[in-house]
mmCIF file with all atom_site columns, C-alpha atoms in Angstrom:
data_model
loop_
_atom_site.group_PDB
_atom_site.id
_atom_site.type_symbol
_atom_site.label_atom_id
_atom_site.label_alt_id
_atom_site.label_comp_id
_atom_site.label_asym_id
_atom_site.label_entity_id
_atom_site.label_seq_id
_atom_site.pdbx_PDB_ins_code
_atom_site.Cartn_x
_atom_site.Cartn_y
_atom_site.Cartn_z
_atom_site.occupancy
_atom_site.B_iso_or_equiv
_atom_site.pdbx_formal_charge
_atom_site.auth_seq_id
_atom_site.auth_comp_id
_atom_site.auth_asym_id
_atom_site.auth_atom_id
_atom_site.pdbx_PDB_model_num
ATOM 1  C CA . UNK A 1 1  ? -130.316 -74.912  14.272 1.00 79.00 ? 63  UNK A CA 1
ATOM 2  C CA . UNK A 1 2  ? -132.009 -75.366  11.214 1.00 80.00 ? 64  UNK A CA 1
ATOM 3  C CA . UNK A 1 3  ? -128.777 -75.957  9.309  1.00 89.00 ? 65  UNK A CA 1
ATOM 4  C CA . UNK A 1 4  ? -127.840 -78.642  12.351 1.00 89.00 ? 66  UNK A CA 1
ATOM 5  C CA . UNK A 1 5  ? -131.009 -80.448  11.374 1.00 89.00 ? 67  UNK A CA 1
ATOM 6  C CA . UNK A 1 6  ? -130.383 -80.389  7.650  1.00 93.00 ? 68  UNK A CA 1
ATOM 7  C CA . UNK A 1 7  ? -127.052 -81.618  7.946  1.00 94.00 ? 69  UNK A CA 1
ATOM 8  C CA . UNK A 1 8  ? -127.847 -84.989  10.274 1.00 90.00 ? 70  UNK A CA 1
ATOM 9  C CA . UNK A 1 9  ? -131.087 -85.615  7.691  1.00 90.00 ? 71  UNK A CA 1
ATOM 10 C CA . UNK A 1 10 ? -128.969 -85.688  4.720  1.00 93.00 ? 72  UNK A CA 1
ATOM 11 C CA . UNK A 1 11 ? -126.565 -88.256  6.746  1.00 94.00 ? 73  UNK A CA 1
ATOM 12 C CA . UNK A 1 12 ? -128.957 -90.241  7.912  1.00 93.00 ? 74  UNK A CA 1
ATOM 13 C CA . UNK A 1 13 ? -130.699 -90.279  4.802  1.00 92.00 ? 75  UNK A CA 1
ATOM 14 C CA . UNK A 1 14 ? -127.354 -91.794  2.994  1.00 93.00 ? 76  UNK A CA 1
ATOM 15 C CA . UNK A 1 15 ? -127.192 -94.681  6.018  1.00 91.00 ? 77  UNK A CA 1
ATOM 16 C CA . UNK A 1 16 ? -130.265 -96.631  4.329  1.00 90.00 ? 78  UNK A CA 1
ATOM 17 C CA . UNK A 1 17 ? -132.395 -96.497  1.659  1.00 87.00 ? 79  UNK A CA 1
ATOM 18 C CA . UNK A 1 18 ? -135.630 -97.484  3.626  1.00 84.00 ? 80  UNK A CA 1
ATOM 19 C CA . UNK A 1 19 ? -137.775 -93.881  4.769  1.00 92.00 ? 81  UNK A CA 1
ATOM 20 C CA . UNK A 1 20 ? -139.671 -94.899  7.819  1.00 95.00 ? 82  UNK A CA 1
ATOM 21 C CA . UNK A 1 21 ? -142.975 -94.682  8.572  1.00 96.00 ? 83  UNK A CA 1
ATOM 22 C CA . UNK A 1 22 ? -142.986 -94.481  12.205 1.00 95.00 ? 84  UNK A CA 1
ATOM 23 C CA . UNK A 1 23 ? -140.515 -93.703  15.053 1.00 93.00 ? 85  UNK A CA 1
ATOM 24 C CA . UNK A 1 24 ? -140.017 -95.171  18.504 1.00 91.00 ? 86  UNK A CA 1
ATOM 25 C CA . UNK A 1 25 ? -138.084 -93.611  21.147 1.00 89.00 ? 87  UNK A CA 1
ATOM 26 C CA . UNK A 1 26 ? -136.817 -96.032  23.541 1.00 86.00 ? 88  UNK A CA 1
ATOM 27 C CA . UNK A 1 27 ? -136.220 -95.366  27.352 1.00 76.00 ? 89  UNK A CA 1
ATOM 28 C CA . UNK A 1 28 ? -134.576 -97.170  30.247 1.00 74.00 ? 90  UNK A CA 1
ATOM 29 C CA . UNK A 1 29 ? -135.405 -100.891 29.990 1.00 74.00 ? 91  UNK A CA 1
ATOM 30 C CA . UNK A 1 30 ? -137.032 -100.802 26.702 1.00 72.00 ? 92  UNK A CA 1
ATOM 31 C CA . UNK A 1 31 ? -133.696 -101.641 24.544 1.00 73.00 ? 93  UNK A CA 1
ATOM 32 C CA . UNK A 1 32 ? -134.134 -104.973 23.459 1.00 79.00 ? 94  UNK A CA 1
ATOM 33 C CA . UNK A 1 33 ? -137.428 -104.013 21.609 1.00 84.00 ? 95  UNK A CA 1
ATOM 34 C CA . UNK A 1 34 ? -135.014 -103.609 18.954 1.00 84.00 ? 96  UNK A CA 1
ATOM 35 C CA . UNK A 1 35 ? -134.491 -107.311 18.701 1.00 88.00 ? 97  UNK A CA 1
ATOM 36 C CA . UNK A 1 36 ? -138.404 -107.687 17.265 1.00 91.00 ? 98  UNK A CA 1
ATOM 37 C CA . UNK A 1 37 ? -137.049 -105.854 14.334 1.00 93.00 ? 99  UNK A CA 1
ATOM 38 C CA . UNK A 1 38 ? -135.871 -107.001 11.134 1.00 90.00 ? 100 UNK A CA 1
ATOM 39 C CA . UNK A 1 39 ? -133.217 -105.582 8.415  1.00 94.00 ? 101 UNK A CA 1
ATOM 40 C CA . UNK A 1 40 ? -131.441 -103.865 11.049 1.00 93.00 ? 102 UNK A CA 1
ATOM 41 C CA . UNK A 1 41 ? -129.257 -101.205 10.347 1.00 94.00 ? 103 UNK A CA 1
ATOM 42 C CA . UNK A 1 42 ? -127.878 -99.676  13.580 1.00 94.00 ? 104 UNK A CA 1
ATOM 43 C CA . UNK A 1 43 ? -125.922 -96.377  14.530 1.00 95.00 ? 105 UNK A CA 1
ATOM 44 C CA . UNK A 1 44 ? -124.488 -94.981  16.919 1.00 94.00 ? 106 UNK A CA 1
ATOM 45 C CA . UNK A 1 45 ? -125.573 -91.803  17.841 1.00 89.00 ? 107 UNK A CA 1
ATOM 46 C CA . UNK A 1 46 ? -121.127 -90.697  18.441 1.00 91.00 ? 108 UNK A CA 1
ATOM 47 C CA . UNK A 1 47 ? -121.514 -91.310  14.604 1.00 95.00 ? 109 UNK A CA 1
ATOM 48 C CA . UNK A 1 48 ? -123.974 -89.182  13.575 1.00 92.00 ? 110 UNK A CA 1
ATOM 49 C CA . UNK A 1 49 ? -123.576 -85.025  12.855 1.00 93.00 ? 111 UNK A CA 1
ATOM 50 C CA . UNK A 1 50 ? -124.834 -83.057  15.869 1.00 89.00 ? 112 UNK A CA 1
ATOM 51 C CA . UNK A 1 51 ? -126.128 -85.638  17.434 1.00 83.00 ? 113 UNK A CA 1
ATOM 52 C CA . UNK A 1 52 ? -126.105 -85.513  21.269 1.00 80.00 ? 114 UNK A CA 1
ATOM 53 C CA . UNK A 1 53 ? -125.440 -88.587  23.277 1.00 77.00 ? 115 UNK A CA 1
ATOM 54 C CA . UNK A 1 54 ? -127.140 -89.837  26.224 1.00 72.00 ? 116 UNK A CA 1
ATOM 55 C CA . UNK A 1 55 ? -125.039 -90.711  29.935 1.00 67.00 ? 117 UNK A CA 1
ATOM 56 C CA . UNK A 1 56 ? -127.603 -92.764  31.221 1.00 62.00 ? 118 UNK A CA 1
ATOM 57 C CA . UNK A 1 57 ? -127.138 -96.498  31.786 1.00 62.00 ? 119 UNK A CA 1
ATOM 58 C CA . UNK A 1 58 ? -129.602 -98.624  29.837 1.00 55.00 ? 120 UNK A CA 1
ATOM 59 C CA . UNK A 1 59 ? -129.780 -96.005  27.317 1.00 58.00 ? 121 UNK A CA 1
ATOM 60 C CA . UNK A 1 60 ? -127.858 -97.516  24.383 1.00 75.00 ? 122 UNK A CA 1
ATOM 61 C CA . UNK A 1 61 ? -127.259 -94.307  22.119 1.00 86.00 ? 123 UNK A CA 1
ATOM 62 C CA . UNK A 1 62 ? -128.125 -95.791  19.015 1.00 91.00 ? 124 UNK A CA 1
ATOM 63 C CA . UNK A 1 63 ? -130.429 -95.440  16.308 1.00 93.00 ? 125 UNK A CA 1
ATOM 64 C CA . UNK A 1 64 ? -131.799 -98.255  13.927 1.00 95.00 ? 126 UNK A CA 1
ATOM 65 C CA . UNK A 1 65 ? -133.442 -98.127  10.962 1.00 96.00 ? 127 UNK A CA 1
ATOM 66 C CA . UNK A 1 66 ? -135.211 -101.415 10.490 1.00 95.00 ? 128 UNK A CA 1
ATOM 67 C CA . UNK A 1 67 ? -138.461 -103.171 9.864  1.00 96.00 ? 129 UNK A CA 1
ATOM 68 C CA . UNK A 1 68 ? -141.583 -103.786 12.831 1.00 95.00 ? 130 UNK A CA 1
ATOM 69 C CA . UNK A 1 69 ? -143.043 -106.644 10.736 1.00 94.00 ? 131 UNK A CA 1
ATOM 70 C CA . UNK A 1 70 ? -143.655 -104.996 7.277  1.00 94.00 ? 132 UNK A CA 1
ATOM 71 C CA . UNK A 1 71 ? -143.511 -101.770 8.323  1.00 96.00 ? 133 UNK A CA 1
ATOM 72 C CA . UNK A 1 72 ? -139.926 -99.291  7.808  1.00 97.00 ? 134 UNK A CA 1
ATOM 73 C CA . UNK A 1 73 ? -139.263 -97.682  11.108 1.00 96.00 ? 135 UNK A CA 1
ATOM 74 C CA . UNK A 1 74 ? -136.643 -95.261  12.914 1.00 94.00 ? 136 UNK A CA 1
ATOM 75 C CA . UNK A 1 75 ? -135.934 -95.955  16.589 1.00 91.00 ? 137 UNK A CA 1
ATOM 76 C CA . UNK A 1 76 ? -134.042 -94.361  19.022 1.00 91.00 ? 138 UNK A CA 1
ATOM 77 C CA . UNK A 1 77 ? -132.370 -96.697  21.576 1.00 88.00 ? 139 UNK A CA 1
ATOM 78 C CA . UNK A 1 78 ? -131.636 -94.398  24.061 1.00 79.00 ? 140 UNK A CA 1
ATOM 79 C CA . UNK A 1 79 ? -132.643 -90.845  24.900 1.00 77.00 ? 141 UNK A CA 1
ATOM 80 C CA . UNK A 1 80 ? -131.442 -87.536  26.488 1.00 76.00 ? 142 UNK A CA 1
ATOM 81 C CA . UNK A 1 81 ? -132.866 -85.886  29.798 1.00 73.00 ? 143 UNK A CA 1
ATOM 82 C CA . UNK A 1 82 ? -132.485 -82.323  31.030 1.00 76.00 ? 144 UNK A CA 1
ATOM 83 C CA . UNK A 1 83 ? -131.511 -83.689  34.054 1.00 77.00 ? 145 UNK A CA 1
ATOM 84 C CA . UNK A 1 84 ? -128.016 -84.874  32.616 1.00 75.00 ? 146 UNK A CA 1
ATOM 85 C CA . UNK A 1 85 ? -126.960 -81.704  31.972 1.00 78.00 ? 147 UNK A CA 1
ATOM 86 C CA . UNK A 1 86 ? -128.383 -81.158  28.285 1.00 75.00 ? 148 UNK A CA 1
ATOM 87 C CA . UNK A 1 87 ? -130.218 -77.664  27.176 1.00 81.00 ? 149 UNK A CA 1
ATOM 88 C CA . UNK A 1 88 ? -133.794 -78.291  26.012 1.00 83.00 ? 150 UNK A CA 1
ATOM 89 C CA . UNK A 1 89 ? -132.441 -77.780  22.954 1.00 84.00 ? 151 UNK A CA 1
ATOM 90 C CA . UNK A 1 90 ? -130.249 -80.515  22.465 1.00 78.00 ? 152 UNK A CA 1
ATOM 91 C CA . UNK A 1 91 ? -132.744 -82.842  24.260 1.00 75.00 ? 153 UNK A CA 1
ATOM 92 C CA . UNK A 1 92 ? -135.782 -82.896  21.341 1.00 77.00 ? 154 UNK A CA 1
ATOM 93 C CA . UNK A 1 93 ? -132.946 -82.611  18.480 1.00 78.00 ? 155 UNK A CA 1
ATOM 94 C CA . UNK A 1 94 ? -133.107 -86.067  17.486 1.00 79.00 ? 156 UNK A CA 1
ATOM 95 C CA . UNK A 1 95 ? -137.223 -85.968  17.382 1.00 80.00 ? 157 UNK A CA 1
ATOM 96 C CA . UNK A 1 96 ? -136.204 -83.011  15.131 1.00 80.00 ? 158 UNK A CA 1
#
C-alpha cells in the first residue's frame, strides 16, 4: 500500500506546483463548490495512479488543485462508498 501511496504523491505532486494547505472532499450535490475556486487545475481521478473511481451520479471523480481565496487547496469532487462495491481500503486511499 505504502508504495501505492508513494507513487500517486509523486504524480500528483508533478500536476502543479502549488502544495495545499487544506483539503475538501466533496459529496453528492456539493460539486459546483469548485466554481468558488481560482487557478484551477483539474484531474480526473481515471488519470491518476491507483486511484479508485467513484459510480455514483453527482460524484464528478475529479480532483482540483486550486485556490479558496488566497489560500492553495486540494479537493476531491467526488468520493467512494463501501456501498458501491469498494474495500475499505480503496475507499480512504485518496485521503491517504
Amino acid at each position: 500500500m505504502l508504495g501505492k501511496i508513494k507513487e500517486t504523491c509523486s504524480y500528483l505532486q508533478k500536476q502543479s506546483k502549488e502544495r495545499p494547505e487544506a483539503g475538501i472532499i466533496l459529496g453528492s450535490g456539493l460539486g459546483s463548490f469548485i466554481d468558488t475556486l481560482t487557478h484551477k487545475n483539474i484531474i480526473p481521478y481515471s488519470s491518476i495512479p491507483h486511484f479508485p473511481v467513484s459510480s455514483v451520479e453527482g460524484h464528478e471523480g475529479n480532483l482540483i488543485f486550486g485556490r479558496l481565496g488566497n489560500v492553495p487547496v486540494i479537493t476531491l469532487q467526488g468520493r467512494l462508498h463501501v456501498y458501491e462495491g469498494h474495500p475499505v481500503v480503496d475507499t480512504v486511499f485518496p485521503v491517504r
